[in-house]
Amino acid sequence: MNNRYWAFESIRNPSCRKCRLYRTAQVVCLVGVGPRNAKGMVIGEAPGYREEELRKPFAGKSGKLLDRVLLDVGLNRKDVFVTNVVCCRPPNNRTPEPDEISACNEYLMKQIEAVGPKYILALGTPAVQTLTGKKAIKISKVQDSVLPGPNGSQVVTSYHPAYILRKPVY
């Protein structure tokens, strides 16, 4: 594995049994990838089929859309850290349940602490709720907002690329 990712693999716990997702996941506790001291971090919901297969967050169609959007705003994916709120793929790519999110929170916070990003792009309601600590918040109400996040970071909110792919606006 590339040296710039070593610290994050050390956070991974392939023996994790904190929630039921380990029973159906092909890869247990898939953590993020990116530079160790990235100024920006992208956090989605959970790994999908392609992410499990490649052992890399945002490796499928959502990842391709994310890459295009990052380039549109002058960022290269290689310069940001990318991860998910939940480390194991939920069955049928369903939205992670609150207890599953809670079970993975330790791994997410360790990644945030290790990277120390100034900005976090939170993709979707689960990411926004987890990063702000506000369980009643919905992405539809805070889209494109900047909110205070963990460790002094600023959380920029947006819809998840998978949502955009399912419900494109023309």
mmCIF file of N, CA, C and O in Angstrom, residues 58-148:
data_model
loop_
_atom_site.group_PDB
_atom_site.id
_atom_site.type_symbol
_atom_site.label_atom_id
_atom_site.label_comp_id
_atom_site.label_asym_id
_atom_site.label_seq_id
_atom_site.Cartn_x
_atom_site.Cartn_y
_atom_site.Cartn_z
ATOM 1 N N PHE A 58 -15.797 5.382 -2.798
ATOM 2 C CA PHE A 58 -16.182 6.129 -3.996
ATOM 3 C C PHE A 58 -15.446 5.644 -5.243
ATOM 4 O O PHE A 58 -14.858 6.419 -5.974
ATOM 5 N N ALA A 59 -15.507 4.345 -5.471
ATOM 6 C CA ALA A 59 -14.844 3.751 -6.634
ATOM 7 C C ALA A 59 -15.816 3.455 -7.769
ATOM 8 O O ALA A 59 -15.396 3.150 -8.873
ATOM 9 N N GLY A 60 -17.116 3.560 -7.526
ATOM 10 C CA GLY A 60 -18.116 3.256 -8.544
ATOM 11 C C GLY A 60 -18.586 4.493 -9.280
ATOM 12 O O GLY A 60 -17.865 5.480 -9.422
ATOM 13 N N LYS A 61 -19.833 4.444 -9.748
ATOM 14 C CA LYS A 61 -20.410 5.564 -10.508
ATOM 15 C C LYS A 61 -20.457 6.843 -9.681
ATOM 16 O O LYS A 61 -20.200 7.926 -10.192
ATOM 17 N N SER A 62 -20.779 6.710 -8.398
ATOM 18 C CA SER A 62 -20.790 7.890 -7.520
ATOM 19 C C SER A 62 -19.398 8.515 -7.436
ATOM 20 O O SER A 62 -19.257 9.734 -7.396
ATOM 21 N N GLY A 63 -18.383 7.678 -7.399
ATOM 22 C CA GLY A 63 -17.006 8.159 -7.344
ATOM 23 C C GLY A 63 -16.602 8.899 -8.600
ATOM 24 O O GLY A 63 -15.895 9.909 -8.539
ATOM 25 N N LYS A 64 -17.052 8.406 -9.736
ATOM 26 C CA LYS A 64 -16.745 9.085 -11.002
ATOM 27 C C LYS A 64 -17.395 10.470 -11.031
ATOM 28 O O LYS A 64 -16.782 11.441 -11.458
ATOM 29 N N LEU A 65 -18.643 10.548 -10.558
ATOM 30 C CA LEU A 65 -19.313 11.854 -10.492
ATOM 31 C C LEU A 65 -18.605 12.763 -9.487
ATOM 32 O O LEU A 65 -18.369 13.947 -9.764
ATOM 33 N N LEU A 66 -18.230 12.223 -8.351
ATOM 34 C CA LEU A 66 -17.490 12.999 -7.355
ATOM 35 C C LEU A 66 -16.202 13.545 -7.949
ATOM 36 O O LEU A 66 -15.883 14.726 -7.784
ATOM 37 N N ASP A 67 -15.467 12.714 -8.667
ATOM 38 C CA ASP A 67 -14.213 13.155 -9.293
ATOM 39 C C ASP A 67 -14.448 14.326 -10.246
ATOM 40 O O ASP A 67 -13.686 15.291 -10.247
ATOM 41 N N ARG A 68 -15.512 14.240 -11.061
ATOM 42 C CA ARG A 68 -15.816 15.326 -12.011
ATOM 43 C C ARG A 68 -16.152 16.618 -11.277
ATOM 44 O O ARG A 68 -15.707 17.698 -11.654
ATOM 45 N N VAL A 69 -16.940 16.506 -10.214
ATOM 46 C CA VAL A 69 -17.325 17.696 -9.451
ATOM 47 C C VAL A 69 -16.101 18.310 -8.779
ATOM 48 O O VAL A 69 -15.925 19.534 -8.782
ATOM 49 N N LEU A 70 -15.250 17.477 -8.192
ATOM 50 C CA LEU A 70 -14.025 17.993 -7.565
ATOM 51 C C LEU A 70 -13.176 18.738 -8.587
ATOM 52 O O LEU A 70 -12.678 19.836 -8.309
ATOM 53 N N LEU A 71 -13.008 18.156 -9.778
ATOM 54 C CA LEU A 71 -12.227 18.821 -10.826
ATOM 55 C C LEU A 71 -12.871 20.137 -11.243
ATOM 56 O O LEU A 71 -12.172 21.111 -11.504
ATOM 57 N N ASP A 72 -14.207 20.168 -11.285
ATOM 58 C CA ASP A 72 -14.915 21.404 -11.654
ATOM 59 C C ASP A 72 -14.631 22.548 -10.685
ATOM 60 O O ASP A 72 -14.682 23.713 -11.073
ATOM 61 N N VAL A 73 -14.342 22.219 -9.423
ATOM 62 C CA VAL A 73 -14.038 23.264 -8.441
ATOM 63 C C VAL A 73 -12.532 23.391 -8.184
ATOM 64 O O VAL A 73 -12.107 24.015 -7.222
ATOM 65 N N GLY A 74 -11.730 22.773 -9.057
ATOM 66 C CA GLY A 74 -10.281 22.933 -8.988
ATOM 67 C C GLY A 74 -9.566 21.999 -8.028
ATOM 68 O O GLY A 74 -8.434 22.277 -7.636
ATOM 69 N N LEU A 75 -10.198 20.894 -7.650
ATOM 70 C CA LEU A 75 -9.566 19.934 -6.742
ATOM 71 C C LEU A 75 -9.307 18.608 -7.443
ATOM 72 O O LEU A 75 -10.127 18.153 -8.232
ATOM 73 N N ASN A 76 -8.201 18.013 -7.109
ATOM 74 C CA ASN A 76 -7.877 16.686 -7.614
ATOM 75 C C ASN A 76 -8.168 15.684 -6.510
ATOM 76 O O ASN A 76 -7.805 15.914 -5.354
ATOM 77 N N ARG A 77 -8.786 14.596 -6.849
ATOM 78 C CA ARG A 77 -9.128 13.564 -5.855
ATOM 79 C C ARG A 77 -7.899 13.118 -5.069
ATOM 80 O O ARG A 77 -8.004 12.776 -3.896
ATOM 81 N N LYS A 78 -6.749 13.130 -5.684
ATOM 82 C CA LYS A 78 -5.507 12.719 -5.008
ATOM 83 C C LYS A 78 -5.135 13.659 -3.862
ATOM 84 O O LYS A 78 -4.331 13.315 -3.014
ATOM 85 N N ASP A 79 -5.736 14.844 -3.822
ATOM 86 C CA ASP A 79 -5.404 15.839 -2.815
ATOM 87 C C ASP A 79 -6.390 15.900 -1.650
ATOM 88 O O ASP A 79 -6.219 16.698 -0.742
ATOM 89 N N VAL A 80 -7.446 15.067 -1.698
ATOM 90 C CA VAL A 80 -8.433 15.042 -0.619
ATOM 91 C C VAL A 80 -8.526 13.632 -0.043
ATOM 92 O O VAL A 80 -8.226 12.659 -0.720
ATOM 93 N N PHE A 81 -8.939 13.550 1.194
ATOM 94 C CA PHE A 81 -9.148 12.266 1.848
ATOM 95 C C PHE A 81 -10.614 11.898 1.677
ATOM 96 O O PHE A 81 -11.496 12.732 1.880
ATOM 97 N N VAL A 82 -10.894 10.664 1.303
ATOM 98 C CA VAL A 82 -12.258 10.229 1.011
ATOM 99 C C VAL A 82 -12.609 9.018 1.876
ATOM 100 O O VAL A 82 -11.850 8.038 1.916
ATOM 101 N N THR A 83 -13.749 9.091 2.560
ATOM 102 C CA THR A 83 -14.183 7.994 3.420
ATOM 103 C C THR A 83 -15.704 8.001 3.536
ATOM 104 O O THR A 83 -16.387 8.761 2.850
ATOM 105 N N ASN A 84 -16.223 7.164 4.411
ATOM 106 C CA ASN A 84 -17.666 7.054 4.640
ATOM 107 C C ASN A 84 -17.973 7.054 6.131
ATOM 108 O O ASN A 84 -17.110 6.717 6.948
ATOM 109 N N VAL A 85 -19.209 7.362 6.472
ATOM 110 C CA VAL A 85 -19.676 7.338 7.856
ATOM 111 C C VAL A 85 -19.688 5.902 8.378
ATOM 112 O O VAL A 85 -19.329 5.648 9.514
ATOM 113 N N VAL A 86 -20.112 4.967 7.533
ATOM 114 C CA VAL A 86 -20.170 3.554 7.894
ATOM 115 C C VAL A 86 -19.097 2.814 7.101
ATOM 116 O O VAL A 86 -18.897 3.070 5.914
ATOM 117 N N CYS A 87 -18.416 1.895 7.756
ATOM 118 C CA CYS A 87 -17.273 1.209 7.141
ATOM 119 C C CYS A 87 -17.619 -0.086 6.415
ATOM 120 O O CYS A 87 -16.789 -0.617 5.689
ATOM 121 N N CYS A 88 -18.812 -0.629 6.612
ATOM 122 C CA CYS A 88 -19.229 -1.863 5.948
ATOM 123 C C CYS A 88 -20.443 -1.579 5.063
ATOM 124 O O CYS A 88 -21.274 -0.735 5.398
ATOM 125 N N ARG A 89 -20.537 -2.300 3.978
ATOM 126 C CA ARG A 89 -21.638 -2.100 3.040
ATOM 127 C C ARG A 89 -22.948 -2.641 3.604
ATOM 128 O O ARG A 89 -23.051 -3.815 3.932
ATOM 129 N N PRO A 90 -23.974 -1.779 3.702
ATOM 130 C CA PRO A 90 -25.287 -2.253 4.114
ATOM 131 C C PRO A 90 -25.903 -3.133 3.013
ATOM 132 O O PRO A 90 -25.671 -2.891 1.829
ATOM 133 N N PRO A 91 -26.675 -4.146 3.393
ATOM 134 C CA PRO A 91 -27.308 -4.999 2.388
ATOM 135 C C PRO A 91 -28.152 -4.185 1.415
ATOM 136 O O PRO A 91 -28.836 -3.236 1.809
ATOM 137 N N ASN A 92 -28.068 -4.543 0.144
ATOM 138 C CA ASN A 92 -28.837 -3.875 -0.919
ATOM 139 C C ASN A 92 -28.591 -2.370 -0.981
ATOM 140 O O ASN A 92 -29.446 -1.623 -1.439
ATOM 141 N N ASN A 93 -27.445 -1.937 -0.505
ATOM 142 C CA ASN A 93 -27.067 -0.514 -0.518
ATOM 143 C C ASN A 93 -28.086 0.384 0.176
ATOM 144 O O ASN A 93 -28.236 1.551 -0.163
ATOM 145 N N ARG A 94 -28.761 -0.149 1.181
ATOM 146 C CA ARG A 94 -29.716 0.663 1.920
ATOM 147 C C ARG A 94 -28.983 1.726 2.729
ATOM 148 O O ARG A 94 -27.771 1.641 2.948
ATOM 149 N N THR A 95 -29.708 2.732 3.181
ATOM 150 C CA THR A 95 -29.150 3.777 4.034
ATOM 151 C C THR A 95 -28.749 3.162 5.374
ATOM 152 O O THR A 95 -29.505 2.365 5.935
ATOM 153 N N PRO A 96 -27.582 3.498 5.891
ATOM 154 C CA PRO A 96 -27.167 2.945 7.189
ATOM 155 C C PRO A 96 -28.131 3.334 8.304
ATOM 156 O O PRO A 96 -28.666 4.441 8.331
ATOM 157 N N GLU A 97 -28.348 2.401 9.223
ATOM 158 C CA GLU A 97 -29.211 2.616 10.386
ATOM 159 C C GLU A 97 -28.429 3.394 11.453
ATOM 160 O O GLU A 97 -27.199 3.324 11.498
ATOM 161 N N PRO A 98 -29.139 4.114 12.335
ATOM 162 C CA PRO A 98 -28.449 4.891 13.380
ATOM 163 C C PRO A 98 -27.487 4.066 14.239
ATOM 164 O O PRO A 98 -26.396 4.542 14.561
ATOM 165 N N ASP A 99 -27.847 2.831 14.586
ATOM 166 C CA ASP A 99 -26.944 2.025 15.413
ATOM 167 C C ASP A 99 -25.693 1.619 14.650
ATOM 168 O O ASP A 99 -24.613 1.488 15.230
ATOM 169 N N GLU A 100 -25.796 1.450 13.338
ATOM 170 C CA GLU A 100 -24.627 1.118 12.505
ATOM 171 C C GLU A 100 -23.706 2.333 12.398
ATOM 172 O O GLU A 100 -22.473 2.196 12.470
ATOM 173 N N ILE A 101 -24.297 3.495 12.244
ATOM 174 C CA ILE A 101 -23.519 4.738 12.189
ATOM 175 C C ILE A 101 -22.792 4.945 13.516
ATOM 176 O O ILE A 101 -21.606 5.260 13.539
ATOM 177 N N SER A 102 -23.502 4.739 14.595
ATOM 178 C CA SER A 102 -22.904 4.886 15.927
ATOM 179 C C SER A 102 -21.750 3.904 16.130
ATOM 180 O O SER A 102 -20.706 4.259 16.685
ATOM 181 N N ALA A 103 -21.912 2.668 15.652
ATOM 182 C CA ALA A 103 -20.873 1.651 15.805
ATOM 183 C C ALA A 103 -19.592 2.023 15.062
ATOM 184 O O ALA A 103 -18.489 1.695 15.510
ATOM 185 N N CYS A 104 -19.722 2.718 13.943
ATOM 186 C CA CYS A 104 -18.553 3.097 13.138
ATOM 187 C C CYS A 104 -17.987 4.467 13.494
ATOM 188 O O CYS A 104 -16.948 4.862 12.963
ATOM 189 N N ASN A 105 -18.647 5.195 14.365
ATOM 190 C CA ASN A 105 -18.234 6.559 14.669
ATOM 191 C C ASN A 105 -16.785 6.637 15.164
ATOM 192 O O ASN A 105 -16.055 7.561 14.819
ATOM 193 N N GLU A 106 -16.365 5.662 15.945
ATOM 194 C CA GLU A 106 -14.986 5.641 16.443
ATOM 195 C C GLU A 106 -13.982 5.649 15.285
ATOM 196 O O GLU A 106 -12.993 6.380 15.312
ATOM 197 N N TYR A 107 -14.241 4.846 14.264
ATOM 198 C CA TYR A 107 -13.326 4.774 13.112
ATOM 199 C C TYR A 107 -13.331 6.064 12.312
ATOM 200 O O TYR A 107 -12.289 6.543 11.865
ATOM 201 N N LEU A 108 -14.517 6.655 12.158
ATOM 202 C CA LEU A 108 -14.615 7.920 11.433
ATOM 203 C C LEU A 108 -13.855 9.020 12.169
ATOM 204 O O LEU A 108 -13.069 9.763 11.564
ATOM 205 N N MET A 109 -14.057 9.128 13.471
ATOM 206 C CA MET A 109 -13.393 10.179 14.239
ATOM 207 C C MET A 109 -11.878 9.990 14.258
ATOM 208 O O MET A 109 -11.129 10.962 14.221
ATOM 209 N N LYS A 110 -11.407 8.760 14.272
ATOM 210 C CA LYS A 110 -9.962 8.504 14.199
ATOM 211 C C LYS A 110 -9.396 8.974 12.861
ATOM 212 O O LYS A 110 -8.291 9.520 12.799
ATOM 213 N N GLN A 111 -10.164 8.767 11.791
ATOM 214 C CA GLN A 111 -9.707 9.228 10.482
ATOM 215 C C GLN A 111 -9.664 10.752 10.428
ATOM 216 O O GLN A 111 -8.694 11.338 9.939
ATOM 217 N N ILE A 112 -10.707 11.388 10.947
ATOM 218 C CA ILE A 112 -10.745 12.856 10.963
ATOM 219 C C ILE A 112 -9.584 13.399 11.795
ATOM 220 O O ILE A 112 -8.905 14.343 11.396
ATOM 221 N N GLU A 113 -9.352 12.797 12.936
ATOM 222 C CA GLU A 113 -8.251 13.234 13.803
ATOM 223 C C GLU A 113 -6.893 13.039 13.123
ATOM 224 O O GLU A 113 -6.026 13.904 13.188
ATOM 225 N N ALA A 114 -6.712 11.919 12.438
ATOM 226 C CA ALA A 114 -5.435 11.629 11.775
ATOM 227 C C ALA A 114 -5.166 12.590 10.621
ATOM 228 O O ALA A 114 -4.036 13.015 10.406
ATOM 229 N N VAL A 115 -6.210 12.951 9.879
ATOM 230 C CA VAL A 115 -6.048 13.838 8.720
ATOM 231 C C VAL A 115 -6.022 15.294 9.155
ATOM 232 O O VAL A 115 -5.223 16.090 8.653
ATOM 233 N N GLY A 116 -6.900 15.666 10.059
ATOM 234 C CA GLY A 116 -6.980 17.052 10.506
ATOM 235 C C GLY A 116 -7.431 18.011 9.427
ATOM 236 O O GLY A 116 -6.833 19.083 9.250
ATOM 237 N N PRO A 117 -8.516 17.686 8.698
ATOM 238 C CA PRO A 117 -8.939 18.565 7.602
ATOM 239 C C PRO A 117 -9.523 19.882 8.102
ATOM 240 O O PRO A 117 -10.114 19.937 9.175
ATOM 241 N N LYS A 118 -9.335 20.898 7.295
ATOM 242 C CA LYS A 118 -9.953 22.187 7.584
ATOM 243 C C LYS A 118 -11.406 22.181 7.103
ATOM 244 O O LYS A 118 -12.282 22.734 7.742
ATOM 245 N N TYR A 119 -11.634 21.512 5.964
ATOM 246 C CA TYR A 119 -12.964 21.440 5.375
ATOM 247 C C TYR A 119 -13.371 19.989 5.166
ATOM 248 O O TYR A 119 -12.557 19.173 4.738
ATOM 249 N N ILE A 120 -14.634 19.700 5.450
ATOM 250 C CA ILE A 120 -15.185 18.375 5.209
ATOM 251 C C ILE A 120 -16.428 18.532 4.352
ATOM 252 O O ILE A 120 -17.349 19.270 4.708
ATOM 253 N N LEU A 121 -16.454 17.856 3.218
ATOM 254 C CA LEU A 121 -17.630 17.826 2.370
ATOM 255 C C LEU A 121 -18.468 16.636 2.820
ATOM 256 O O LEU A 121 -18.059 15.485 2.680
ATOM 257 N N ALA A 122 -19.618 16.916 3.415
ATOM 258 C CA ALA A 122 -20.520 15.882 3.919
ATOM 259 C C ALA A 122 -21.567 15.595 2.854
ATOM 260 O O ALA A 122 -22.353 16.464 2.487
ATOM 261 N N LEU A 123 -21.565 14.359 2.362
ATOM 262 C CA LEU A 123 -22.456 13.976 1.275
ATOM 263 C C LEU A 123 -23.628 13.155 1.794
ATOM 264 O O LEU A 123 -23.471 11.992 2.154
ATOM 265 N N GLY A 124 -24.790 13.764 1.875
ATOM 266 C CA GLY A 124 -25.997 13.079 2.310
ATOM 267 C C GLY A 124 -26.326 13.308 3.771
ATOM 268 O O GLY A 124 -25.491 13.735 4.565
ATOM 269 N N THR A 125 -27.564 12.992 4.110
ATOM 270 C CA THR A 125 -28.075 13.215 5.464
ATOM 271 C C THR A 125 -27.284 12.470 6.534
ATOM 272 O O THR A 125 -26.927 13.090 7.551
ATOM 273 N N PRO A 126 -26.972 11.172 6.384
ATOM 274 C CA PRO A 126 -26.216 10.496 7.449
ATOM 275 C C PRO A 126 -24.874 11.170 7.757
ATOM 276 O O PRO A 126 -24.495 11.297 8.917
ATOM 277 N N ALA A 127 -24.183 11.620 6.730
ATOM 278 C CA ALA A 127 -22.895 12.284 6.946
ATOM 279 C C ALA A 127 -23.087 13.620 7.651
ATOM 280 O O ALA A 127 -22.360 13.952 8.594
ATOM 281 N N VAL A 128 -24.068 14.400 7.220
ATOM 282 C CA VAL A 128 -24.326 15.709 7.840
ATOM 283 C C VAL A 128 -24.726 15.535 9.306
ATOM 284 O O VAL A 128 -24.210 16.225 10.191
ATOM 285 N N GLN A 129 -25.622 14.589 9.576
ATOM 286 C CA GLN A 129 -26.053 14.351 10.955
ATOM 287 C C GLN A 129 -24.885 13.919 11.837
ATOM 288 O O GLN A 129 -24.732 14.406 12.959
ATOM 289 N N THR A 130 -24.069 13.014 11.338
ATOM 290 C CA THR A 130 -22.946 12.502 12.126
ATOM 291 C C THR A 130 -21.922 13.588 12.410
ATOM 292 O O THR A 130 -21.428 13.709 13.530
ATOM 293 N N LEU A 131 -21.608 14.390 11.422
ATOM 294 C CA LEU A 131 -20.555 15.390 11.566
ATOM 295 C C LEU A 131 -20.980 16.611 12.369
ATOM 296 O O LEU A 131 -20.146 17.285 12.961
ATOM 297 N N THR A 132 -22.272 16.900 12.378
ATOM 298 C CA THR A 132 -22.752 18.061 13.128
ATOM 299 C C THR A 132 -23.327 17.673 14.485
ATOM 300 O O THR A 132 -23.515 18.538 15.340
ATOM 301 N N GLY A 133 -23.631 16.384 14.662
ATOM 302 C CA GLY A 133 -24.253 15.935 15.905
ATOM 303 C C GLY A 133 -25.729 16.288 15.993
ATOM 304 O O GLY A 133 -26.350 16.132 17.031
ATOM 305 N N LYS A 134 -26.320 16.738 14.891
ATOM 306 C CA LYS A 134 -27.728 17.136 14.859
ATOM 307 C C LYS A 134 -28.529 16.066 14.127
ATOM 308 O O LYS A 134 -28.557 16.023 12.902
ATOM 309 N N LYS A 135 -29.192 15.206 14.898
ATOM 310 C CA LYS A 135 -29.896 14.054 14.323
ATOM 311 C C LYS A 135 -31.163 14.425 13.565
ATOM 312 O O LYS A 135 -31.651 13.648 12.752
ATOM 313 N N ALA A 136 -31.726 15.587 13.810
ATOM 314 C CA ALA A 136 -32.966 15.979 13.136
ATOM 315 C C ALA A 136 -32.709 16.701 11.812
ATOM 316 O O ALA A 136 -33.638 16.960 11.049
ATOM 317 N N ILE A 137 -31.470 17.007 11.509
ATOM 318 C CA ILE A 137 -31.134 17.775 10.313
ATOM 319 C C ILE A 137 -31.294 16.905 9.057
ATOM 320 O O ILE A 137 -31.040 15.714 9.092
ATOM 321 N N LYS A 138 -31.755 17.496 7.981
ATOM 322 C CA LYS A 138 -31.923 16.809 6.696
ATOM 323 C C LYS A 138 -31.152 17.573 5.624
ATOM 324 O O LYS A 138 -31.156 18.803 5.609
ATOM 325 N N ILE A 139 -30.525 16.845 4.718
ATOM 326 C CA ILE A 139 -29.729 17.480 3.668
ATOM 327 C C ILE A 139 -30.593 18.421 2.824
ATOM 328 O O ILE A 139 -30.118 19.466 2.373
ATOM 329 N N SER A 140 -31.854 18.084 2.621
ATOM 330 C CA SER A 140 -32.736 18.936 1.815
ATOM 331 C C SER A 140 -32.917 20.328 2.430
ATOM 332 O O SER A 140 -33.204 21.289 1.721
ATOM 333 N N LYS A 141 -32.708 20.453 3.723
ATOM 334 C CA LYS A 141 -32.864 21.739 4.414
ATOM 335 C C LYS A 141 -31.551 22.513 4.540
ATOM 336 O O LYS A 141 -31.565 23.722 4.764
ATOM 337 N N VAL A 142 -30.411 21.814 4.425
ATOM 338 C CA VAL A 142 -29.122 22.485 4.640
ATOM 339 C C VAL A 142 -28.172 22.359 3.444
ATOM 340 O O VAL A 142 -26.974 22.625 3.571
ATOM 341 N N GLN A 143 -28.696 21.960 2.296
ATOM 342 C CA GLN A 143 -27.882 21.823 1.089
ATOM 343 C C GLN A 143 -27.051 23.088 0.863
ATOM 344 O O GLN A 143 -27.566 24.197 0.974
ATOM 345 N N ASP A 144 -25.767 22.906 0.591
ATOM 346 C CA ASP A 144 -24.836 24.021 0.324
ATOM 347 C C ASP A 144 -24.594 24.923 1.520
ATOM 348 O O ASP A 144 -24.230 26.087 1.364
ATOM 349 N N SER A 145 -24.770 24.424 2.723
ATOM 350 C CA SER A 145 -24.485 25.195 3.933
ATOM 351 C C SER A 145 -23.079 24.896 4.423
ATOM 352 O O SER A 145 -22.476 23.900 4.061
ATOM 353 N N VAL A 146 -22.569 25.771 5.264
ATOM 354 C CA VAL A 146 -21.298 25.542 5.954
ATOM 355 C C VAL A 146 -21.623 25.535 7.445
ATOM 356 O O VAL A 146 -22.138 26.521 7.974
ATOM 357 N N LEU A 147 -21.316 24.410 8.094
ATOM 358 C CA LEU A 147 -21.662 24.216 9.502
ATOM 359 C C LEU A 147 -20.414 23.858 10.295
ATOM 360 O O LEU A 147 -19.462 23.305 9.739
ATOM 361 N N PRO A 148 -20.394 24.125 11.592
ATOM 362 C CA PRO A 148 -19.240 23.722 12.398
ATOM 363 C C PRO A 148 -19.170 22.200 12.499
ATOM 364 O O PRO A 148 -20.191 21.530 12.656
#
